[in-house]
Coordinates of C-alpha atoms in Angstrom, one line a residue:
Chain A
X569 CA 102.3 90.0 87.4
X570 CA 105.2 87.6 86.5
X571 CA 103.1 86.1 83.6
X572 CA 102.5 89.2 82.0
X573 CA 106.2 90.3 82.3
X574 CA 107.3 86.8 80.6
X575 CA 104.8 87.2 77.9
X576 CA 106.4 90.3 77.2
X577 CA 108.4 90.1 73.8
X578 CA 112.3 90.8 74.3
X579 CA 113.0 94.0 73.2
X580 CA 116.1 94.8 71.2
X581 CA 118.1 97.5 73.0
X582 CA 120.5 100.5 71.4
X583 CA 123.9 98.8 70.6
X584 CA 122.0 95.4 70.3
X585 CA 119.9 95.0 67.6
X586 CA 119.3 94.4 63.6
X587 CA 120.1 98.2 62.9
X588 CA 123.2 98.0 65.2
X589 CA 124.7 94.9 63.4
X590 CA 123.7 96.0 60.0
X591 CA 125.5 99.6 60.2
X592 CA 128.9 98.2 62.4
X593 CA 131.9 99.0 60.5
X594 CA 135.2 97.3 61.1
X595 CA 138.0 99.7 61.1
X596 CA 140.9 98.4 58.6
X597 CA 143.1 101.5 59.2
X598 CA 142.6 105.0 60.2
X599 CA 140.0 106.7 57.9
X600 CA 139.1 103.4 56.1
X601 CA 136.0 101.4 57.3
X602 CA 134.9 97.7 55.9
X603 CA 131.3 96.9 56.3
X604 CA 129.0 94.0 54.5
X605 CA 125.7 96.1 53.4
X606 CA 122.9 94.2 54.4
X607 CA 120.2 92.8 52.2
X608 CA 117.6 93.5 55.2
X609 CA 117.2 97.0 54.3
X610 CA 116.2 97.0 50.6
X611 CA 113.1 98.4 49.1
X612 CA 112.0 97.6 45.4
X613 CA 115.5 97.3 43.7
X614 CA 117.6 99.4 45.8
X615 CA 119.2 99.6 49.5
X616 CA 117.4 102.1 51.4
X617 CA 119.2 105.6 51.5
X618 CA 118.7 106.4 55.1
X619 CA 120.0 103.0 56.0
X620 CA 123.1 103.9 54.0
X621 CA 123.2 107.2 55.6
X622 CA 123.1 105.9 58.8
X623 CA 126.1 103.6 58.0
X624 CA 128.0 106.7 56.7
X625 CA 126.9 108.9 60.0
X626 CA 128.4 105.8 62.3
X627 CA 131.4 105.9 60.3
X628 CA 131.8 109.5 60.9
X629 CA 130.9 109.4 64.7
X630 CA 133.6 107.1 65.2
X631 CA 136.2 109.3 63.6
X632 CA 135.2 112.9 64.7
X633 CA 135.8 114.3 68.4
X634 CA 131.8 114.4 68.6
X635 CA 129.7 111.8 68.0
X636 CA 126.2 113.3 67.1
X637 CA 125.3 114.4 63.4
X638 CA 123.9 117.8 63.7
X639 CA 123.7 118.5 60.0
X640 CA 124.7 115.7 57.6
X641 CA 124.3 115.9 53.9
X642 CA 124.5 113.3 51.4
X643 CA 124.7 113.5 47.8
X644 CA 123.8 109.9 46.2
X645 CA 126.0 109.1 43.3
X646 CA 124.9 105.3 42.2
X647 CA 122.9 102.7 43.3
X648 CA 124.3 100.9 46.1
X649 CA 123.8 96.9 46.4
X650 CA 124.0 94.9 49.2
X651 CA 127.4 93.3 50.2
X652 CA 131.0 94.6 50.7
X653 CA 131.5 98.4 50.7
X654 CA 134.0 100.5 52.1
X655 CA 133.5 103.7 53.9
X656 CA 136.6 106.3 53.6
X657 CA 136.1 109.1 56.4
X658 CA 138.2 112.5 56.7
X659 CA 138.3 115.1 59.6
X660 CA 137.9 118.3 57.8
X661 CA 138.0 120.3 61.0
X662 CA 137.9 119.6 64.6
X663 CA 136.3 122.4 66.5
X664 CA 135.5 122.8 70.2
X665 CA 131.7 122.4 70.1
X666 CA 131.2 121.3 66.3
X667 CA 133.3 119.6 64.2
X668 CA 133.0 118.9 60.4
X669 CA 134.0 115.6 58.4
X670 CA 133.5 114.0 55.1
X671 CA 132.8 110.6 54.2
X672 CA 132.5 108.4 50.8
X673 CA 131.0 105.0 50.6
X674 CA 132.4 102.6 47.5
X675 CA 131.7 99.6 46.4
X676 CA 133.5 97.6 43.5
X677 CA 131.9 96.9 40.0
X678 CA 131.7 93.7 37.9
X679 CA 135.2 94.6 36.7
X680 CA 136.6 95.3 40.2
X681 CA 136.7 98.9 39.9
X682 CA 136.1 100.7 43.0
X683 CA 132.9 102.9 42.1
X684 CA 131.7 105.8 44.5
X685 CA 128.2 105.3 45.8
X686 CA 127.5 108.3 48.0
X687 CA 129.6 111.4 49.5
X688 CA 128.7 113.0 52.6
X689 CA 129.5 116.5 54.4
X690 CA 128.6 116.6 57.9
X691 CA 129.0 118.7 61.3
X692 CA 129.0 116.9 64.5
X693 CA 128.4 118.1 67.9
X694 CA 127.3 116.8 71.4
X695 CA 123.6 116.8 71.8
X696 CA 123.6 116.4 75.5
X697 CA 125.5 119.7 75.8
X698 CA 123.1 121.9 74.1
X699 CA 121.1 124.3 76.4
X700 CA 117.1 123.2 77.2
X701 CA 115.9 126.1 75.7
X702 CA 112.9 125.3 73.3
X703 CA 111.1 127.8 71.4
X704 CA 109.5 125.5 68.8
X705 CA 106.6 126.8 66.9
X706 CA 106.3 123.7 64.8
X707 CA 103.4 121.3 66.0
X708 CA 103.5 117.7 66.0
X709 CA 101.7 115.6 63.3
X710 CA 98.1 114.9 63.9
X711 CA 97.8 111.4 63.9
X712 CA 95.4 108.9 64.6
X713 CA 96.3 106.1 67.2
X714 CA 98.5 103.6 66.3
X715 CA 95.7 100.9 66.3
X716 CA 93.9 102.9 63.6
X717 CA 96.7 103.1 61.5
X718 CA 98.1 101.0 58.8
X719 CA 101.4 99.0 57.9
X720 CA 102.4 96.8 55.0
X721 CA 101.5 93.8 56.8
X722 CA 97.9 95.0 57.0
X723 CA 97.4 94.7 53.1
X724 CA 99.3 93.4 49.8
X725 CA 102.8 94.8 49.2
X726 CA 102.2 97.9 47.6
X727 CA 105.4 97.8 45.3
X728 CA 107.0 95.7 43.4
X729 CA 110.2 93.8 43.9
X730 CA 112.0 93.7 47.4
X731 CA 110.3 95.0 50.4
X732 CA 112.8 93.3 52.8
X733 CA 113.0 96.7 54.9
X734 CA 109.2 96.2 55.8
X735 CA 110.2 93.5 57.9
X736 CA 112.7 95.5 59.8
X737 CA 110.5 98.5 60.5
X738 CA 107.4 99.3 62.5
X739 CA 105.4 101.7 60.0
X740 CA 101.7 102.5 60.5
X741 CA 100.7 105.0 58.2
X742 CA 97.9 107.5 58.6
X743 CA 94.8 106.2 56.7
X744 CA 94.6 109.9 55.3
X745 CA 97.7 109.6 53.8
X746 CA 97.1 105.8 52.5
X747 CA 94.9 106.8 49.3
X748 CA 97.8 105.5 46.9
X749 CA 97.5 102.1 48.7
X750 CA 93.9 101.9 47.5
X751 CA 94.2 103.0 44.0
X752 CA 93.0 106.4 45.2
X753 CA 95.7 108.9 45.8
X754 CA 94.7 112.3 47.5
X755 CA 96.7 114.3 45.2
X756 CA 98.6 115.9 48.3
X757 CA 102.4 115.3 48.7
X758 CA 101.7 114.2 52.4
X759 CA 102.9 111.2 54.4
X760 CA 102.2 110.8 58.0
X761 CA 103.0 107.7 60.3
X762 CA 104.2 106.4 63.4
X763 CA 107.6 104.9 63.4
X764 CA 109.9 102.6 65.2
X765 CA 112.3 99.5 64.6
X766 CA 110.6 96.1 64.5
X767 CA 112.8 94.7 67.1
X768 CA 111.8 97.3 69.6
X769 CA 115.0 99.1 69.7
X770 CA 114.6 102.8 70.8
X771 CA 115.5 105.7 68.6
X772 CA 118.9 107.5 68.7
X773 CA 120.6 110.1 66.4
X774 CA 122.0 107.4 64.1
X775 CA 118.3 105.7 63.6
X776 CA 116.8 109.0 63.1
X777 CA 119.2 109.2 60.1
X778 CA 117.1 106.0 58.6
X779 CA 113.8 107.1 59.9
X780 CA 113.6 110.3 57.6
X781 CA 114.0 108.2 54.5
X782 CA 111.6 105.4 55.6
X783 CA 108.3 106.2 54.7
X784 CA 106.6 105.4 51.2
X785 CA 107.4 108.3 48.7
X786 CA 104.9 111.3 48.9
X787 CA 105.0 111.0 45.3
X788 CA 102.5 107.8 45.7
X789 CA 100.3 110.4 47.0
X790 CA 100.6 112.6 44.0
X791 CA 99.9 109.9 41.9
X792 CA 102.9 108.8 40.8
X793 CA 104.3 105.5 40.9
X794 CA 108.0 103.8 40.8
X795 CA 111.3 104.4 42.1
X796 CA 111.9 108.0 43.3
X797 CA 115.6 108.0 43.5
X798 CA 117.1 110.3 46.2
X799 CA 119.8 113.0 44.7
X800 CA 120.7 114.7 48.0
X801 CA 119.5 114.0 51.5
X802 CA 120.4 116.4 54.4
X803 CA 119.5 116.0 57.6
X804 CA 119.5 118.3 61.0
X805 CA 119.2 116.1 64.0
X806 CA 117.8 118.7 66.9
X807 CA 117.7 116.8 69.9
X808 CA 118.3 113.0 71.2
X809 CA 115.2 111.1 70.9
X810 CA 113.1 110.1 73.9
X811 CA 112.4 106.1 74.1
X812 CA 109.1 105.1 72.6
X813 CA 107.4 105.4 69.1
X814 CA 108.3 108.4 66.6
X815 CA 105.8 110.3 64.8
X816 CA 107.0 111.2 61.2
X817 CA 105.4 113.7 58.5
X818 CA 106.4 114.1 55.3
X819 CA 105.4 116.7 53.1
X820 CA 106.4 117.8 49.2
X821 CA 105.0 121.4 48.1
X822 CA 107.1 121.7 45.0
X823 CA 106.8 119.0 42.4
X824 CA 108.2 120.3 39.2
X825 CA 110.7 119.7 36.2
X826 CA 110.9 116.2 37.0
X827 CA 112.1 116.9 40.8
X828 CA 110.4 117.4 44.0
X829 CA 111.5 118.1 47.3
X830 CA 110.5 115.8 50.7
X831 CA 110.6 117.6 53.9
X832 CA 110.3 115.2 56.8
X833 CA 110.2 116.3 60.6
X834 CA 110.5 113.5 63.2
X835 CA 108.9 113.9 66.5
X836 CA 109.6 111.7 69.7
X837 CA 107.3 110.4 72.6
X838 CA 108.2 113.7 74.6
X839 CA 106.7 115.9 71.7
X840 CA 109.9 117.0 70.9
X841 CA 111.1 118.0 67.2
X842 CA 114.1 115.8 67.1
X843 CA 114.8 115.8 63.5
X844 CA 114.3 117.9 60.4
X845 CA 115.1 116.6 56.9
X846 CA 114.9 117.7 52.9
X847 CA 115.9 115.9 50.2
X848 CA 115.6 116.3 46.5
X849 CA 114.6 113.5 44.5
X850 CA 113.8 112.7 41.0
X851 CA 110.6 111.4 39.7
X852 CA 109.3 109.5 36.8
X853 CA 106.5 111.8 35.6
X854 CA 103.3 109.7 34.6
Chain B
X533 CA 108.8 159.2 25.1
X534 CA 112.9 159.5 24.6
X535 CA 113.1 161.8 27.8
X536 CA 111.4 159.3 29.9
X537 CA 113.6 156.5 28.3
X538 CA 116.7 158.6 28.7
X539 CA 115.7 159.2 32.3
X540 CA 115.9 155.4 33.0
X541 CA 119.0 154.2 35.2
X542 CA 121.3 152.1 33.2
X543 CA 120.4 148.8 34.3
X544 CA 123.1 146.3 35.2
X545 CA 122.5 142.9 32.8
X546 CA 123.8 138.9 33.8
X547 CA 127.6 138.9 33.1
X548 CA 128.0 142.8 33.7
X549 CA 127.1 143.6 37.0
X550 CA 128.5 144.2 40.7
X551 CA 127.8 140.4 41.6
X552 CA 129.3 138.9 38.3
X553 CA 132.5 140.9 38.8
X554 CA 132.8 139.9 42.8
X555 CA 132.2 136.2 41.8
X556 CA 134.7 136.2 39.0
X557 CA 137.1 133.7 39.4
X558 CA 140.6 133.3 37.8
X559 CA 141.6 129.6 36.7
X560 CA 145.2 129.2 38.0
X561 CA 145.2 125.6 36.9
X562 CA 142.7 123.0 36.5
X563 CA 140.9 123.1 39.8
X564 CA 142.2 125.7 41.4
X565 CA 140.6 129.2 41.1
X566 CA 141.6 132.6 42.3
X567 CA 139.3 135.3 43.6
X568 CA 139.6 138.5 45.5
X569 CA 136.7 138.3 47.9
X570 CA 134.9 141.8 48.1
X571 CA 134.4 143.7 51.1
X572 CA 130.9 144.9 49.1
X573 CA 129.2 141.8 50.4
X574 CA 129.9 142.1 54.2
X575 CA 127.3 142.4 57.0
X576 CA 128.2 143.1 60.7
X577 CA 131.5 141.5 60.9
X578 CA 131.4 138.6 58.2
X579 CA 131.2 138.5 54.4
X580 CA 127.7 137.2 53.5
X581 CA 127.4 133.3 53.3
X582 CA 125.3 133.4 50.1
X583 CA 127.9 135.7 48.3
X584 CA 130.7 133.1 49.2
X585 CA 128.3 130.2 48.2
X586 CA 127.7 132.1 44.9
X587 CA 131.5 132.2 44.2
X588 CA 131.9 128.5 45.3
X589 CA 128.7 127.7 43.0
X590 CA 130.1 129.5 40.3
X591 CA 133.6 127.8 40.3
X592 CA 131.7 124.4 40.1
X593 CA 129.7 125.5 37.3
X594 CA 133.0 126.6 35.5
X595 CA 134.4 122.8 36.5
X596 CA 131.4 120.6 35.8
X597 CA 130.1 119.6 32.9
X598 CA 126.9 121.1 33.9
X599 CA 126.4 124.5 34.9
X600 CA 123.2 125.0 36.8
X601 CA 123.5 124.3 40.8
X602 CA 120.4 121.7 41.4
X603 CA 121.4 121.1 45.1
X604 CA 124.1 122.9 46.5
X605 CA 125.2 121.5 50.5
X606 CA 127.7 123.9 52.1
X607 CA 129.2 123.6 55.4
X608 CA 131.1 126.8 56.8
X609 CA 134.1 125.9 59.2
X610 CA 135.9 129.2 59.6
X611 CA 134.9 133.0 59.0
X612 CA 135.7 134.7 55.7
X613 CA 137.4 137.9 55.5
X614 CA 137.5 140.2 52.4
X615 CA 140.6 139.9 50.2
X616 CA 142.3 137.0 48.4
X617 CA 141.0 133.1 48.4
X618 CA 141.6 129.9 46.5
X619 CA 138.6 127.9 45.5
X620 CA 139.9 124.1 44.8
X621 CA 137.1 122.4 43.0
X622 CA 136.7 118.4 42.2
X623 CA 134.4 116.6 39.9
X624 CA 133.0 113.5 41.7
X625 CA 130.9 112.3 39.1
X626 CA 130.3 113.1 35.8
X627 CA 126.9 111.7 34.7
X628 CA 124.4 112.3 31.7
X629 CA 122.0 114.7 33.3
X630 CA 123.5 115.3 36.5
X631 CA 126.9 115.6 37.8
X632 CA 128.4 116.0 41.3
X633 CA 131.3 118.3 42.6
X634 CA 133.1 119.2 45.6
X635 CA 134.8 122.7 46.1
X636 CA 136.3 124.2 49.1
X637 CA 137.4 127.8 49.8
X638 CA 140.5 128.6 51.5
X639 CA 142.3 131.8 52.8
X640 CA 145.7 132.4 54.2
X641 CA 145.7 133.2 58.1
X642 CA 148.5 135.9 60.1
X643 CA 150.9 133.2 59.5
X644 CA 150.5 132.5 56.0
X645 CA 148.7 129.0 56.8
X646 CA 146.3 128.3 54.7
X647 CA 142.9 127.8 56.4
X648 CA 139.7 126.4 54.7
X649 CA 136.7 128.4 55.3
X650 CA 133.9 126.3 53.6
X651 CA 133.5 122.9 52.1
X652 CA 130.4 122.3 49.1
X653 CA 129.2 119.3 47.8
X654 CA 126.7 120.0 44.7
X655 CA 125.0 118.3 42.2
X656 CA 124.4 120.2 38.9
X657 CA 122.6 119.7 35.9
X658 CA 120.7 122.0 33.1
X659 CA 117.6 123.6 34.1
X660 CA 117.0 124.3 30.6
X661 CA 116.6 120.7 29.7
X662 CA 114.1 120.0 32.3
X663 CA 110.3 119.3 31.5
X664 CA 107.7 121.8 32.0
X665 CA 105.5 119.6 34.5
X666 CA 104.8 121.8 37.2
X667 CA 102.4 120.6 40.2
X668 CA 103.4 122.8 42.8
X669 CA 101.1 123.4 45.9
X670 CA 103.1 125.7 47.6
X671 CA 101.9 129.2 47.3
X672 CA 103.7 132.6 46.7
X673 CA 104.4 134.8 50.1
X674 CA 101.5 137.2 50.6
X675 CA 103.5 140.5 50.3
X676 CA 102.2 144.3 50.4
X677 CA 103.2 146.1 46.9
X678 CA 106.9 147.1 47.2
X679 CA 106.2 150.7 47.6
X680 CA 104.6 149.7 50.9
X681 CA 107.7 147.4 52.1
X682 CA 110.8 149.0 53.6
X683 CA 114.5 148.7 53.4
X684 CA 117.6 149.5 55.2
X685 CA 117.8 153.0 53.8
X686 CA 114.4 153.8 54.9
X687 CA 115.6 153.7 58.5
X688 CA 118.8 153.6 60.6
X689 CA 120.8 150.6 60.0
X690 CA 119.4 148.1 62.5
X691 CA 122.7 146.0 63.1
X692 CA 126.1 147.4 64.5
X693 CA 129.0 146.5 62.3
X694 CA 129.4 146.7 58.3
X695 CA 126.0 147.2 56.3
X696 CA 127.9 146.9 53.1
X697 CA 126.2 144.6 51.5
X698 CA 122.9 146.6 51.8
X699 CA 124.3 149.3 49.4
X700 CA 124.7 145.9 46.7
X701 CA 120.7 144.7 47.5
X702 CA 117.3 145.9 47.0
X703 CA 115.5 144.3 49.8
X704 CA 112.2 145.5 50.7
X705 CA 110.7 143.8 53.8
X706 CA 107.0 143.2 54.5
X707 CA 106.3 145.8 57.3
X708 CA 104.4 142.9 59.3
X709 CA 108.0 141.0 59.6
X710 CA 109.6 144.4 60.9
X711 CA 108.8 144.5 64.2
X712 CA 112.3 143.8 65.2
X713 CA 113.5 147.1 63.7
X714 CA 111.2 149.1 65.5
X715 CA 112.2 147.2 69.0
X716 CA 109.0 145.2 68.8
X717 CA 109.7 141.6 67.1
X718 CA 106.5 139.5 66.3
X719 CA 108.0 136.3 68.0
X720 CA 107.2 134.9 64.8
X721 CA 110.0 133.3 62.9
X722 CA 109.4 134.9 59.6
X723 CA 111.0 137.1 57.2
X724 CA 109.4 138.3 53.8
X725 CA 111.0 140.9 51.3
X726 CA 111.1 141.5 47.7
X727 CA 114.7 141.2 46.5
X728 CA 116.9 142.4 43.6
X729 CA 120.3 143.3 43.2
X730 CA 120.8 147.4 43.4
X731 CA 122.1 147.7 40.1
X732 CA 119.0 146.2 38.7
X733 CA 120.9 143.0 37.1
X734 CA 118.1 140.1 36.7
X735 CA 118.3 137.2 38.5
X736 CA 120.0 134.1 37.4
X737 CA 120.8 130.3 39.4
X738 CA 123.7 131.9 40.8
X739 CA 122.1 134.9 42.3
X740 CA 119.6 132.9 43.7
X741 CA 122.6 131.2 46.1
X742 CA 123.0 134.7 47.4
X743 CA 119.0 135.4 47.7
X744 CA 118.6 132.7 50.2
X745 CA 120.9 134.2 52.8
X746 CA 120.2 137.8 52.2
X747 CA 117.4 138.9 54.2
X748 CA 117.7 140.0 58.0
X749 CA 117.9 136.9 60.3
X750 CA 114.4 135.6 61.5
X751 CA 115.9 135.3 65.0
X752 CA 115.4 139.2 65.1
X753 CA 111.6 138.5 65.0
X754 CA 112.2 135.9 67.6
X755 CA 113.8 138.4 69.9
X756 CA 117.2 137.6 69.8
X757 CA 120.0 139.8 68.3
X758 CA 123.6 139.8 67.1
X759 CA 125.1 137.3 64.6
X760 CA 123.6 134.4 63.7
X761 CA 126.6 132.3 62.2
X762 CA 125.7 129.5 59.7
X763 CA 126.8 125.9 60.1
X764 CA 125.4 124.5 57.0
X765 CA 123.3 125.9 54.3
X766 CA 121.8 123.6 51.0
X767 CA 119.9 125.4 48.3
X768 CA 117.8 123.5 45.7
X769 CA 117.2 125.6 42.6
X770 CA 114.2 124.5 40.9
X771 CA 114.1 126.8 37.9
X772 CA 115.6 129.6 35.9
X773 CA 114.0 132.6 37.5
X774 CA 112.3 135.2 35.1
X775 CA 113.3 138.5 34.9
X776 CA 112.1 140.8 37.4
X777 CA 112.1 141.4 41.4
X778 CA 112.2 138.1 43.3
X779 CA 109.8 137.4 46.3
X780 CA 111.5 135.5 49.2
X781 CA 110.0 134.2 52.6
X782 CA 112.3 132.8 55.3
X783 CA 110.5 130.8 58.2
X784 CA 111.8 129.3 61.3
X785 CA 109.7 126.6 63.2
X786 CA 112.4 125.2 65.6
X787 CA 114.6 127.3 67.6
X788 CA 116.0 124.9 70.3
X789 CA 119.2 124.3 71.9
X790 CA 120.8 127.3 70.8
X791 CA 120.4 126.4 67.1
X792 CA 117.6 127.2 64.7
X793 CA 116.6 126.3 60.9
X794 CA 115.9 129.0 58.2
X795 CA 113.7 127.7 55.4
X796 CA 113.7 130.1 52.4
X797 CA 111.5 129.9 49.5
X798 CA 112.5 132.0 46.6
X799 CA 109.3 133.1 44.0
X800 CA 110.4 134.9 40.4
X801 CA 108.0 137.7 38.8
X802 CA 106.0 134.8 36.9
X803 CA 105.0 133.1 40.2
X804 CA 107.5 130.3 39.8
X805 CA 109.2 128.7 42.8
X806 CA 112.5 128.9 41.9
X807 CA 114.4 128.0 44.8
X808 CA 114.2 126.2 48.2
X809 CA 116.8 126.3 51.0
X810 CA 117.6 125.4 54.7
X811 CA 120.3 126.5 56.7
X812 CA 121.2 125.3 60.2
X813 CA 122.3 128.3 62.2
X814 CA 124.0 129.0 65.8
X815 CA 122.1 131.7 67.8
X816 CA 123.0 133.7 71.2
X817 CA 120.3 132.7 73.3
X818 CA 119.0 136.3 75.1

């Protein structure tokens, strides 16, 4: 049906999408990459930590002999701002099946001094070289069909400040984890959603680094509000995601002493657990 | 009852124990620490990764303005050997409530070349400065009483090679997770145990870095055998542990592509979740 076909919106592809353009780095010299951090991935008053991790992850993928982040650990030092930034990368060890690298993102302050924003340590490999053996006991999150889930565009913006990132993402939250948006948080530290990029670009290992930090904070469902700054975020990419929407579940089991962990699982359309992450974040106790 | 009292074995204390002596570093110059890695913490053919993390964590605690590891991420590069090693530490950022540091452990190969064994990125703070607020939904692991659990001394050594570390640790495994030792692994990726140091030293934030990597691999209960080398291990220390034995549960939910994650929770005698960790490890698929 040519009509139907021509009625299809043009879907962005891996390599030609907002996400790819906004994570693109220019190699100034070996180990030094320039980038202009996009304002399109800001939320409240900050550049999204997952977008920043994807930028650092991409820089490492272009530096190391292996291209896929198997385990990437980021420690967030100071709040990044949209605008020029420099990523410095180092090869720590180049092995046969795994290589390890380090990267740091810097920006200049008002006085022109370089300030380090994030430091990352990561082990890279080749996901396509892994055996197919899968013995996962984890179950995909139970999510209602996408048309029974809700996104930011379905209601008033639940947070003050910028929500630019919501225009770049397709997020459809499970109504069971939406109490906070209706003023009735469940008290359970859970957030579940369908996830994709708004322009239709399919997921790849780099966009998984964005996905694990893209949902509203579980703290909202615990009755807390405001910014939940990430101290440290580690992501394990376990498989190359199949095309189609992702399902993400984020769980917090231990809110204590003003800190909480957020454990994220990302499942692809083929029911494969493609990424696991954990972050330590700081909360303002109400 | 003086008899009973005098019959008590002398318990080691924090600061004066095998663990403290074997993690002690000598400051050669600012940022350069010498240590002789003890052979007492080897298992199979390797120095235990938790002991090594404790060494690096101690070096960072002696370098940074804050002493407690809040989040410490280690990437394991090459296998460490007992004997001389050098730990190099750097202050990445010194903040008011959190500081971030980096550390690397080096040893010399046969040709006298320095080889990096482990690189660590960590954020430190002061556990005693945290508010008491606890809203944990996590439950302590259900463990039988200690006298109904079993340690290495209760049976033949289940692994080939060195088991020196078992003399330094008090580990009493839940019989429900001991099938592997009897040739009947449960197929569930779970390991649960009571844990302490054999000389009776109480736990502190540093010994928690050892605790999270001290149990037999969950891979054994999944029917796999042999060495399960850690690629990356991140530990969140969430509270200063109370005196007395710890309870540890380790869970693997995703064994795929020759890798698995091990999630550990450490609970203290006051039913407080004192540490959470996750590691990515490589397995030999049977």
